């Protein structure tokens, strides 16, 4: 069984127990990581293609280590001009081993919900003190909402004085 999965912006053809070098992942060494963006799964003559991804499919892997790739030399030259630039680059990589490929029934990782900011009456008293932290555009919008005229020619200090 093999799968084509998108990992860190690149597509890889992976099989169980295969070691793969991918762009650096933000996971610690030894931790498990799962990838939900499975584009194709092949099992013998059975081939399942996603549009663009297969729902419920998942590839689980374990991060073995973080390392740097081989050095790549970038040399630029313009003949007869005396222009030569030599740069080097080493890509940050993570070595992972594929532990399992699940075709269906896998649960997608729920995105973390950010707490909604609830505005109460107390911040309005602080808002008069924090007007200096706002941008001129935000101050003009507040002045427009309050019905203050001539805001287009006002500077930041004038807008703060008019709003307070």
PDB file of C-alpha atoms in Angstrom, residues 35-141:
ATOM      1  CA  UNK A  35      -1.021  14.309   7.744  1.00  0.00           C
ATOM      2  CA  UNK A  36      -4.627  14.680   6.559  1.00  0.00           C
ATOM      3  CA  UNK A  37      -3.908  15.953   3.049  1.00  0.00           C
ATOM      4  CA  UNK A  38      -3.743  12.545   1.295  1.00  0.00           C
ATOM      5  CA  UNK A  39      -4.112  12.984  -2.458  1.00  0.00           C
ATOM      6  CA  UNK A  40      -4.021   9.353  -3.640  1.00  0.00           C
ATOM      7  CA  UNK A  41      -3.974   5.880  -2.102  1.00  0.00           C
ATOM      8  CA  UNK A  42      -2.915   2.797  -4.022  1.00  0.00           C
ATOM      9  CA  UNK A  43      -3.528  -0.729  -2.713  1.00  0.00           C
ATOM     10  CA  UNK A  44      -2.610  -3.273  -5.375  1.00  0.00           C
ATOM     11  CA  UNK A  45      -5.022  -2.684  -8.277  1.00  0.00           C
ATOM     12  CA  UNK A  46      -7.245  -0.453  -6.121  1.00  0.00           C
ATOM     13  CA  UNK A  47      -6.398   3.221  -6.651  1.00  0.00           C
ATOM     14  CA  UNK A  48      -8.356   5.948  -4.849  1.00  0.00           C
ATOM     15  CA  UNK A  49      -7.903   9.492  -6.089  1.00  0.00           C
ATOM     16  CA  UNK A  50      -9.049  12.489  -4.061  1.00  0.00           C
ATOM     17  CA  UNK A  51     -10.542  15.685  -5.372  1.00  0.00           C
ATOM     18  CA  UNK A  52      -8.225  17.243  -4.211  1.00  0.00           C
ATOM     19  CA  UNK A  53      -7.829  15.200  -1.004  1.00  0.00           C
ATOM     20  CA  UNK A  54      -9.402  11.958   0.192  1.00  0.00           C
ATOM     21  CA  UNK A  55     -11.861  12.483   3.059  1.00  0.00           C
ATOM     22  CA  UNK A  56     -10.986  10.443   6.138  1.00  0.00           C
ATOM     23  CA  UNK A  57      -7.582   9.320   4.847  1.00  0.00           C
ATOM     24  CA  UNK A  58      -4.577   9.888   7.049  1.00  0.00           C
ATOM     25  CA  UNK A  59      -0.854   9.140   7.090  1.00  0.00           C
ATOM     26  CA  UNK A  60       0.820   8.830  10.502  1.00  0.00           C
ATOM     27  CA  UNK A  61       4.541   9.346  10.937  1.00  0.00           C
ATOM     28  CA  UNK A  62       7.151   9.768  13.658  1.00  0.00           C
ATOM     29  CA  UNK A  63       9.806  12.479  13.616  1.00  0.00           C
ATOM     30  CA  UNK A  64      13.200  10.804  13.972  1.00  0.00           C
ATOM     31  CA  UNK A  65      15.496  13.835  13.942  1.00  0.00           C
ATOM     32  CA  UNK A  66      16.024  17.363  12.676  1.00  0.00           C
ATOM     33  CA  UNK A  67      19.077  18.021  10.527  1.00  0.00           C
ATOM     34  CA  UNK A  68      20.510  20.161   7.758  1.00  0.00           C
ATOM     35  CA  UNK A  69      20.848  19.026   4.155  1.00  0.00           C
ATOM     36  CA  UNK A  70      23.919  19.115   1.958  1.00  0.00           C
ATOM     37  CA  UNK A  71      25.405  22.491   1.101  1.00  0.00           C
ATOM     38  CA  UNK A  72      24.333  23.950  -2.213  1.00  0.00           C
ATOM     39  CA  UNK A  73      26.697  26.495  -3.769  1.00  0.00           C
ATOM     40  CA  UNK A  74      25.105  29.359  -5.717  1.00  0.00           C
ATOM     41  CA  UNK A  75      27.677  31.075  -7.943  1.00  0.00           C
ATOM     42  CA  UNK A  76      26.766  34.056 -10.111  1.00  0.00           C
ATOM     43  CA  UNK A  77      29.091  35.639 -12.650  1.00  0.00           C
ATOM     44  CA  UNK A  78      28.849  38.184 -15.426  1.00  0.00           C
ATOM     45  CA  UNK A  79      31.715  37.863 -17.857  1.00  0.00           C
ATOM     46  CA  UNK A  80      33.993  40.807 -18.533  1.00  0.00           C
ATOM     47  CA  UNK A  81      32.332  42.848 -15.777  1.00  0.00           C
ATOM     48  CA  UNK A  82      34.268  41.679 -12.712  1.00  0.00           C
ATOM     49  CA  UNK A  83      31.017  40.546 -11.072  1.00  0.00           C
ATOM     50  CA  UNK A  84      31.234  37.339  -9.031  1.00  0.00           C
ATOM     51  CA  UNK A  85      29.023  36.339  -6.101  1.00  0.00           C
ATOM     52  CA  UNK A  86      29.327  33.051  -4.243  1.00  0.00           C
ATOM     53  CA  UNK A  87      26.623  32.020  -1.765  1.00  0.00           C
ATOM     54  CA  UNK A  88      25.911  28.783   0.024  1.00  0.00           C
ATOM     55  CA  UNK A  89      22.707  27.345   1.472  1.00  0.00           C
ATOM     56  CA  UNK A  90      21.844  24.383   3.704  1.00  0.00           C
ATOM     57  CA  UNK A  91      18.169  23.447   3.901  1.00  0.00           C
ATOM     58  CA  UNK A  92      16.679  22.620   7.311  1.00  0.00           C
ATOM     59  CA  UNK A  93      15.137  19.136   7.130  1.00  0.00           C
ATOM     60  CA  UNK A  94      13.262  16.671   9.317  1.00  0.00           C
ATOM     61  CA  UNK A  95      13.666  12.926   8.937  1.00  0.00           C
ATOM     62  CA  UNK A  96      10.383  11.089   9.435  1.00  0.00           C
ATOM     63  CA  UNK A  97       9.400   7.433   9.236  1.00  0.00           C
ATOM     64  CA  UNK A  98       5.917   6.531   7.977  1.00  0.00           C
ATOM     65  CA  UNK A  99       4.126   4.399  10.569  1.00  0.00           C
ATOM     66  CA  UNK A 100       0.692   3.841   9.025  1.00  0.00           C
ATOM     67  CA  UNK A 101      -1.557   4.717   6.108  1.00  0.00           C
ATOM     68  CA  UNK A 102      -5.283   4.757   6.882  1.00  0.00           C
ATOM     69  CA  UNK A 103      -7.608   4.846   3.865  1.00  0.00           C
ATOM     70  CA  UNK A 104     -10.817   5.822   5.667  1.00  0.00           C
ATOM     71  CA  UNK A 105     -12.299   6.339   9.105  1.00  0.00           C
ATOM     72  CA  UNK A 106      -9.586   8.661  10.360  1.00  0.00           C
ATOM     73  CA  UNK A 107     -10.737  11.755  12.190  1.00  0.00           C
ATOM     74  CA  UNK A 108      -9.408  15.072  10.968  1.00  0.00           C
ATOM     75  CA  UNK A 109      -7.624  17.172  13.544  1.00  0.00           C
ATOM     76  CA  UNK A 110     -10.005  19.851  14.746  1.00  0.00           C
ATOM     77  CA  UNK A 111      -8.581  23.346  14.302  1.00  0.00           C
ATOM     78  CA  UNK A 112      -8.044  25.191  17.547  1.00  0.00           C
ATOM     79  CA  UNK A 113     -10.802  27.716  18.123  1.00  0.00           C
ATOM     80  CA  UNK A 114      -9.697  31.168  19.111  1.00  0.00           C
ATOM     81  CA  UNK A 115     -11.597  32.754  21.932  1.00  0.00           C
ATOM     82  CA  UNK A 116     -13.966  35.426  20.708  1.00  0.00           C
ATOM     83  CA  UNK A 117     -13.283  38.848  22.147  1.00  0.00           C
ATOM     84  CA  UNK A 118     -16.332  40.103  23.988  1.00  0.00           C
ATOM     85  CA  UNK A 119     -16.536  43.867  24.379  1.00  0.00           C
ATOM     86  CA  UNK A 120     -18.083  45.132  27.595  1.00  0.00           C
ATOM     87  CA  UNK A 121     -18.791  48.580  29.024  1.00  0.00           C
ATOM     88  CA  UNK A 122     -15.502  48.703  30.979  1.00  0.00           C
ATOM     89  CA  UNK A 123     -13.184  48.958  27.927  1.00  0.00           C
ATOM     90  CA  UNK A 124     -15.013  52.098  26.744  1.00  0.00           C
ATOM     91  CA  UNK A 125     -13.618  54.030  29.712  1.00  0.00           C
ATOM     92  CA  UNK A 126     -10.163  52.717  28.883  1.00  0.00           C
ATOM     93  CA  UNK A 127     -10.686  53.556  25.199  1.00  0.00           C
ATOM     94  CA  UNK A 128     -10.422  57.273  25.924  1.00  0.00           C
ATOM     95  CA  UNK A 129      -6.998  56.658  27.451  1.00  0.00           C
ATOM     96  CA  UNK A 130      -5.861  54.333  24.631  1.00  0.00           C
ATOM     97  CA  UNK A 131      -6.721  56.650  21.730  1.00  0.00           C
ATOM     98  CA  UNK A 132      -3.039  57.426  21.236  1.00  0.00           C
ATOM     99  CA  UNK A 133      -2.406  53.745  20.423  1.00  0.00           C
ATOM    100  CA  UNK A 134      -4.896  53.769  17.536  1.00  0.00           C
ATOM    101  CA  UNK A 135      -3.978  54.678  13.964  1.00  0.00           C
ATOM    102  CA  UNK A 136      -5.208  57.832  12.266  1.00  0.00           C
ATOM    103  CA  UNK A 137      -7.542  55.787  10.038  1.00  0.00           C
ATOM    104  CA  UNK A 138      -9.152  54.132  13.088  1.00  0.00           C
ATOM    105  CA  UNK A 139      -9.533  57.499  14.796  1.00  0.00           C
ATOM    106  CA  UNK A 140     -11.190  58.955  11.668  1.00  0.00           C
ATOM    107  CA  UNK A 141     -13.652  56.040  11.595  1.00  0.00           C
TER     108      UNK A 141
END
